[in-house]
Coordinates of C-alpha atoms and ligand atoms in Angstrom, one line a residue:
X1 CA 28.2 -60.0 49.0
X2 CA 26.7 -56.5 48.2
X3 CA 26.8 -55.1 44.6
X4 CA 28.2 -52.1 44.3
X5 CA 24.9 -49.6 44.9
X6 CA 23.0 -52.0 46.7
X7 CA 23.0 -51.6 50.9
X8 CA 22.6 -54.7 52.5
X9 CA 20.5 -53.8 55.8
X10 CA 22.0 -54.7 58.9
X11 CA 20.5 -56.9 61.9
X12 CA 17.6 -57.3 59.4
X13 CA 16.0 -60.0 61.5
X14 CA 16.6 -58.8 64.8
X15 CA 15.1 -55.5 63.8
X16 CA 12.2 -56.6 62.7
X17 CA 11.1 -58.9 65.8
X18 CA 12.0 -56.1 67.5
X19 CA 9.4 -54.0 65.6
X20 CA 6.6 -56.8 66.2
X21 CA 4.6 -55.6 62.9
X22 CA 1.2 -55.8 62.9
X23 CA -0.3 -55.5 60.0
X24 CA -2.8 -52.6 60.7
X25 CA 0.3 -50.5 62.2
X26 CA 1.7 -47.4 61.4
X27 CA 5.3 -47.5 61.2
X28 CA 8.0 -45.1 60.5
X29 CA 12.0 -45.7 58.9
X30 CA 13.6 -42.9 59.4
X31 CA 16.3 -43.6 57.9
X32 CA 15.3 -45.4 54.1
X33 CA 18.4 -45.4 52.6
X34 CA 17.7 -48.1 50.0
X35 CA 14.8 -49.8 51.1
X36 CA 16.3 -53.1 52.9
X37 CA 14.1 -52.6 56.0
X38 CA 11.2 -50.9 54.4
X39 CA 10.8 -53.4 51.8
X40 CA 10.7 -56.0 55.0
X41 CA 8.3 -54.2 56.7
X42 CA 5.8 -54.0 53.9
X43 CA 6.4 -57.5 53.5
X44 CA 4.5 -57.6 56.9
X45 CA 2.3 -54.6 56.6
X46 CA -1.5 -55.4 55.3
X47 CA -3.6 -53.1 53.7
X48 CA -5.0 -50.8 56.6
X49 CA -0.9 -50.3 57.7
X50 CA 1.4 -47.6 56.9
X51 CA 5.0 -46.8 57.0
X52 CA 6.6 -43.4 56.5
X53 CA 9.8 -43.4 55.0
X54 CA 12.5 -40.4 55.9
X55 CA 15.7 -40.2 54.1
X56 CA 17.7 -36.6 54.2
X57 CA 19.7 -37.9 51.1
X58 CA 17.7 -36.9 47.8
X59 CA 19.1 -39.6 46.1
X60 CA 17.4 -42.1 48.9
X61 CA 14.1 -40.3 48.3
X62 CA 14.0 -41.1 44.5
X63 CA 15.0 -44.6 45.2
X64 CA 11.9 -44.6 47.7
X65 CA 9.4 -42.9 44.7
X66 CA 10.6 -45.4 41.7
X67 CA 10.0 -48.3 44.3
X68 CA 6.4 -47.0 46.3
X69 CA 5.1 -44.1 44.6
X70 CA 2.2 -45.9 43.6
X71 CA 1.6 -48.0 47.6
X72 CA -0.7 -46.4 49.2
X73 CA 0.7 -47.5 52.2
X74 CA 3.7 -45.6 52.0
X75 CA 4.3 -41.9 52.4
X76 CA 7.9 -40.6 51.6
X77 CA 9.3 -37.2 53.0
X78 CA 12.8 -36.1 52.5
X79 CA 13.6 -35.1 55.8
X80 CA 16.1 -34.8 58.9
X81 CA 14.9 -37.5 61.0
X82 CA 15.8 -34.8 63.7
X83 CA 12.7 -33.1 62.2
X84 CA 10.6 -36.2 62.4
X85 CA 7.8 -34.3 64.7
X86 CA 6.9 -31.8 62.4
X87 CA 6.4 -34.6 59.6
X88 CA 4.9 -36.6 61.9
X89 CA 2.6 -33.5 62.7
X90 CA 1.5 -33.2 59.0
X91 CA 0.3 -36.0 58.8
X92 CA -1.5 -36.1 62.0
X93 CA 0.6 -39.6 63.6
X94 CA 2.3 -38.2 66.6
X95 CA 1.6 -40.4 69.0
X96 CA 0.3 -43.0 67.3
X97 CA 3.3 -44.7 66.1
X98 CA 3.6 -49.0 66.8
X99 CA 7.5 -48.7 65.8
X100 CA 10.0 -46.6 64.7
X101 CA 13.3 -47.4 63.2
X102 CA 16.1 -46.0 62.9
X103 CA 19.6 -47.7 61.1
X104 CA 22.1 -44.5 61.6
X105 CA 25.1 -43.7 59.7
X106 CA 25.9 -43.6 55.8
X107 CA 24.7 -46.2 53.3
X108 CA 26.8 -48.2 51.2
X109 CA 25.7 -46.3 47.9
X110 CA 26.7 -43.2 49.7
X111 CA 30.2 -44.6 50.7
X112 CA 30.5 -46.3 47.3
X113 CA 29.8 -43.3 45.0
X114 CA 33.3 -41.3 44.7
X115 CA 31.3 -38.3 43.8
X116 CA 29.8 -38.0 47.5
X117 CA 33.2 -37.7 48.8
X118 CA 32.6 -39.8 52.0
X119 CA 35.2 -42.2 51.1
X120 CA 38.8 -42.6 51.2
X121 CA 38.9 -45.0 49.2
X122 CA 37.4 -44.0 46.1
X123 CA 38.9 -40.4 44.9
X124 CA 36.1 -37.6 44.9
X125 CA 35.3 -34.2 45.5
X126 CA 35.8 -33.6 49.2
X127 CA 31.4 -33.2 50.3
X128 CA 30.2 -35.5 52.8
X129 CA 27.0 -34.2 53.0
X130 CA 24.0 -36.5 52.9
X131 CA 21.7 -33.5 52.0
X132 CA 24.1 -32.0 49.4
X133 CA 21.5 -29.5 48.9
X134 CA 22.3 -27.7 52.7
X135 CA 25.0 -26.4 54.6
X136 CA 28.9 -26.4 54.2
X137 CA 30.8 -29.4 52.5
X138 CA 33.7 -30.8 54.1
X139 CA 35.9 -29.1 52.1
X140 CA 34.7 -25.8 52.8
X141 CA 34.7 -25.8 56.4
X142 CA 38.6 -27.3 56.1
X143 CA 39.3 -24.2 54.2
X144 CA 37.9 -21.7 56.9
X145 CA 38.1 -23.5 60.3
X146 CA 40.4 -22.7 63.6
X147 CA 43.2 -25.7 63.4
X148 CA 42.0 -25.6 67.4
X149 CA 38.8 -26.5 66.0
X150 CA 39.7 -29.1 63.5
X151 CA 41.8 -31.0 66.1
X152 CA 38.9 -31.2 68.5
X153 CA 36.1 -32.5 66.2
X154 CA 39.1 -35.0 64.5
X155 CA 39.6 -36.2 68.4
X156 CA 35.9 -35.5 70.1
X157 CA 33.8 -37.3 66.9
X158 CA 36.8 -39.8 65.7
X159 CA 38.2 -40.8 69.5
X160 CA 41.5 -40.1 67.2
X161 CA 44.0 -39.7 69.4
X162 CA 46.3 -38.1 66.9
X163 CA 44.0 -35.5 66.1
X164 CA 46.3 -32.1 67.0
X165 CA 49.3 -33.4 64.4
X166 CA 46.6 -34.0 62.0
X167 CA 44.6 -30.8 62.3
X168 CA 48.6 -29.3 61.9
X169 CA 49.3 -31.4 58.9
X170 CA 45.9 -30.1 57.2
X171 CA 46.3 -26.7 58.3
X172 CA 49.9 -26.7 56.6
X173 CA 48.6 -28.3 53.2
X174 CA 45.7 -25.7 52.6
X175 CA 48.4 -22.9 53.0
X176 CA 49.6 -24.4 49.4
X177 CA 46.5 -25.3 48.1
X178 CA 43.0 -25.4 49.1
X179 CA 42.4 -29.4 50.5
X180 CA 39.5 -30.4 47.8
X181 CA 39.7 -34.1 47.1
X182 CA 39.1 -37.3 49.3
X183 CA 42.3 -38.9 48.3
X184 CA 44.3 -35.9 48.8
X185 CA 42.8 -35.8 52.6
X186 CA 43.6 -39.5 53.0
X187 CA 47.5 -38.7 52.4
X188 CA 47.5 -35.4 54.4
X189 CA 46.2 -37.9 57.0
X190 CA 48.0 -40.4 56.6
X191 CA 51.6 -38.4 56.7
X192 CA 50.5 -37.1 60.1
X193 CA 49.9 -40.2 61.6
X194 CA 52.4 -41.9 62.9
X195 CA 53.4 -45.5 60.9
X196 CA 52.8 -49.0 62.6
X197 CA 51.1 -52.3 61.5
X198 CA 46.8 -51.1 61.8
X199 CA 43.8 -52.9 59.9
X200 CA 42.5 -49.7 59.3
X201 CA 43.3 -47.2 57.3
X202 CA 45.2 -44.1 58.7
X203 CA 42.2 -41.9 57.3
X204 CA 39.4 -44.0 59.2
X205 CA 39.0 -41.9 62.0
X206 CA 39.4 -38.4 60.9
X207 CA 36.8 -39.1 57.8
X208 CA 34.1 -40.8 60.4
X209 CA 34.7 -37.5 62.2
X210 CA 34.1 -35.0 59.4
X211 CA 31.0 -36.9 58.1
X212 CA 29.6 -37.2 61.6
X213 CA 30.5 -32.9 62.2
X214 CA 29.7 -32.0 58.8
X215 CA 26.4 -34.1 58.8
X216 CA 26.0 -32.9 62.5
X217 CA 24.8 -36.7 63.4
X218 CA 25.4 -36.4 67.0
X219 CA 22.4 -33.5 67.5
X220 CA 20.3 -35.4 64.9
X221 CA 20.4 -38.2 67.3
X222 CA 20.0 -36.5 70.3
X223 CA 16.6 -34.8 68.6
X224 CA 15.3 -37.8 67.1
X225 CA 15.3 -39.3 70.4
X226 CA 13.3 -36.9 72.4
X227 CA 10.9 -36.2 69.2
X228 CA 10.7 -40.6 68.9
X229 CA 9.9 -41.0 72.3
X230 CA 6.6 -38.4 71.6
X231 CA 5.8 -39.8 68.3
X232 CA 5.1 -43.4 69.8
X233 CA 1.6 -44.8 70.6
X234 CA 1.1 -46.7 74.3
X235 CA 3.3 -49.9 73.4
X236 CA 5.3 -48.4 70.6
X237 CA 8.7 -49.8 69.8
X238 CA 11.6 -47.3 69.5
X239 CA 14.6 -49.6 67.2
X240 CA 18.0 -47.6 66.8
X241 CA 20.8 -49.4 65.0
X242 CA 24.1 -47.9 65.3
X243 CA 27.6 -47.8 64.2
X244 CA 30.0 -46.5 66.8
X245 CA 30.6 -46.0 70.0
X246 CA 30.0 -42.1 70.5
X247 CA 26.0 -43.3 69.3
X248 CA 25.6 -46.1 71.2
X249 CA 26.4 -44.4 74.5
X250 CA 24.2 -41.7 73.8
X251 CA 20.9 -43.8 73.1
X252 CA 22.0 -46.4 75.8
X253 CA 22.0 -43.0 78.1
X254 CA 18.4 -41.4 77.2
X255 CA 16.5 -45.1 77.0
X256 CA 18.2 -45.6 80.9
X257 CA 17.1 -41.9 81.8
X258 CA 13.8 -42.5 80.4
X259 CA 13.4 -45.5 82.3
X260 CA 14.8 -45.8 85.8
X261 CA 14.0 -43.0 88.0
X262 CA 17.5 -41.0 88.6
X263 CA 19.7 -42.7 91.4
X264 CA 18.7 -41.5 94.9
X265 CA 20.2 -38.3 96.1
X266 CA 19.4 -36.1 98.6
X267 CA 19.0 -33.3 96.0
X268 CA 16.0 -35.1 94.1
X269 CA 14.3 -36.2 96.7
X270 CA 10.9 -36.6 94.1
X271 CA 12.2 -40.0 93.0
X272 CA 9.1 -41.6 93.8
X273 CA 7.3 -39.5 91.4
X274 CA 9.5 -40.7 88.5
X275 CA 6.8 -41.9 85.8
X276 CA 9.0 -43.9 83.0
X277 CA 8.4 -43.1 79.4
X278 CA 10.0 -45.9 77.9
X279 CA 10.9 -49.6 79.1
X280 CA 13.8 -51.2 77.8
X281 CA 13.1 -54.2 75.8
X282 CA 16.2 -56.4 76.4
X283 CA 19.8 -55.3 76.1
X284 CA 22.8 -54.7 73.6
X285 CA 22.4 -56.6 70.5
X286 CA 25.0 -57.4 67.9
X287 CA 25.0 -59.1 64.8
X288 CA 26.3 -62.7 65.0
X289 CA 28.9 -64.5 63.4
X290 CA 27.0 -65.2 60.3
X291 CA 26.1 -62.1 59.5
X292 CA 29.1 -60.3 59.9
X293 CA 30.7 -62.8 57.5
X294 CA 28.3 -61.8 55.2
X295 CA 28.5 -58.5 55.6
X296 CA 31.6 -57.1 57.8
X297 CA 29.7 -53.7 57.8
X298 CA 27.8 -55.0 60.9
X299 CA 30.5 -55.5 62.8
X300 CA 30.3 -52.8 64.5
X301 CA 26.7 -52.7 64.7
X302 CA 24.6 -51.9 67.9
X303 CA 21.3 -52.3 68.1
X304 CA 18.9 -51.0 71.3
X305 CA 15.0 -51.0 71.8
X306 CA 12.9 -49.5 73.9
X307 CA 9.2 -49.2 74.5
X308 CA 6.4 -47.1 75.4
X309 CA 5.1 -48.2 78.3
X310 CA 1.0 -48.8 77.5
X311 CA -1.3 -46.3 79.2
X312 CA 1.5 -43.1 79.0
X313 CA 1.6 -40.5 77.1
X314 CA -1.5 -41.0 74.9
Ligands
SAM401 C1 22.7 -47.0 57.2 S1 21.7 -46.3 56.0 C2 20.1 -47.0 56.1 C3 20.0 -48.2 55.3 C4 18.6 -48.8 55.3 N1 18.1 -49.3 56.6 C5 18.4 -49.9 54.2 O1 18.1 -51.0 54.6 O2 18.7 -49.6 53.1 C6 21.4 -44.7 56.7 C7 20.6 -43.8 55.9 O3 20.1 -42.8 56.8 C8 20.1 -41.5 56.2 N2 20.3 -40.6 57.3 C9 21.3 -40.5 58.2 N3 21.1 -39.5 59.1 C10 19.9 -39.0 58.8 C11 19.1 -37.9 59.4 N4 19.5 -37.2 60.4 N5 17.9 -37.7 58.8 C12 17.4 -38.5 57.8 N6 18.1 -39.4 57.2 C13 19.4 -39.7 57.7 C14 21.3 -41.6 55.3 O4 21.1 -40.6 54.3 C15 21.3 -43.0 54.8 O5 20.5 -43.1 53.6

């Protein structure tokens, strides 16, 4: 079982066949979090290979210092993985990357620490931000957004199907008092929806919405796959673990557009010119039984690769 503070990495092993280290490579986690991939990376890393570790959460970054500030194999950036081209850029790697990972979502330190305000569980101050640093806390844009607009992100990001009696519900609370704390989102939430026997909590899906719109995780995604695709050398392994649905679909959709021409049509009738910039290295891969025993957090974990084909795009 994890400690509390600790993040247990998710399809550890899988991941890291996938990523077929060599030990001269140059490797990149976008998404450091504590370390649990990183630290198995380096384990395969010699001394002419580097990873660059990316976290947007400052806390992540310090973690990442204490543990590799004196590796010289490691270079640490806090950083949108969105951005990952312009750090890339810096340090003169674009297109010479052997594999890039990336394990989206929150952390369990993030979801663990009340004062985050990512969980429903643990009372806090309403944030969610992993950069607490930029832009508007989850509290602040309940305070100021169109109920419209809070119904849509509750129902577009958390598939909650209740999400117009719960944008109602909040938008009636913060006419008494401004909504401020986690738990007293969870109970607004949990009013609004109707009653009925449920593993999950009431609040599951309107929190995984706010964190993913406050966070704006969707776009990051969207960017880090165009801007992963460019940073890879010929052969270069793309590896995105995900948590939901919404993600999956969208890397699932840009690895297939990346590497089967489009289906025929009379309107694109270039199809033969199609050149592919990534091949799909097997299919959906989950975490088996074991592990989510372990570790129920990777239940609902999805994991994808995809490679650069060799000869493109050097
Ligand atoms: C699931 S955890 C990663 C755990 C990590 N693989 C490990 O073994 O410890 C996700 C991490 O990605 C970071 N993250 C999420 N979105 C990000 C983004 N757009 N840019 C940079 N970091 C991001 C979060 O701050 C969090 O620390």
């Amino acid at each position: 079982m994890a400690r509390d503070h600790e993040h247990v990495p998710v399809l550890h092993g899988p991941a890291l066949d996938a990523l077929r280290i060599r030990a001269d490579g140059i490797y990149v986690d976008g998404t450091y979090g504590r370390g649990g991939h990183s630290a198995a990376m380096l384990a395969r890393l010699g001394e002419e290979g580097q990873l660059v570790v990316i976290d947007r959460d400052p806390q992540a970054i310090t973690d990442a210092r204490a543990k590799y500030a004196g590796d010289a194999r490691v270079t640490i950036r806090r950083a949108n993985f969105a951005d990952l081209h312009d750090v890339l850029d810096e340090l003169g790697l674009n297109g010479r990357v052997d594999g890039l990972l990336l394990d989206i979502g929150v952390s369990s330190p993030q979801l663990d620490d009340a004062e985050r305000g990512f969980s429903f569980q643990h009372d806090g101050p309403l944030d969610m931000r992993m950069d607490p640093e930029h832009g508007e806390s989850a509290a602040e844009w309940l305070a100021r957004a169109e109920e419209s607009e809070i119904a849509r992100v509750i129902k577009e990001f958390g598939e909650e199907r209740f999400g117009k009696r719960i944008a109602r519900a909040i938008c009636k609370a913060r006419e008494q008092a401004p909504i401020e704390r986690t738990a007293e989102l969870a109970s607004i939430v949990s009013e609004a929806v109707p009653g009925g026997p449920s593993p999950k909590h009431p609040a599951t899906r309107t929190f995984q919405a706010l964190r993913i719109f406050i966070n704006g995780e969707l776009d990051a995604l969207d960017a880090a796959l165009e801007v992963g695709i460019d940073a890879l050398a010929p052969g270069g392994r793309l590896v995105i673990i995900s948590f939901h649905s919404l993600e999956d679909r969208r890397v699932k959709r840009r690895f297939a557009r990346a590497a089967k021409p489009p289906p025929a049509s009379r309107r694109l009738p270039t199809v033969e010119t199609f050149v592919p910039t990534l091949k799909l290295v097997g299919g959906l891969v989950t975490a088996d039984e074991d592990e989510t025993q372990a570790n129920p957090r990777a239940r609902s974990a999805r994991m994808r690769v995809a490679e650069k084909p060799a000869g493109e795009g050097a």
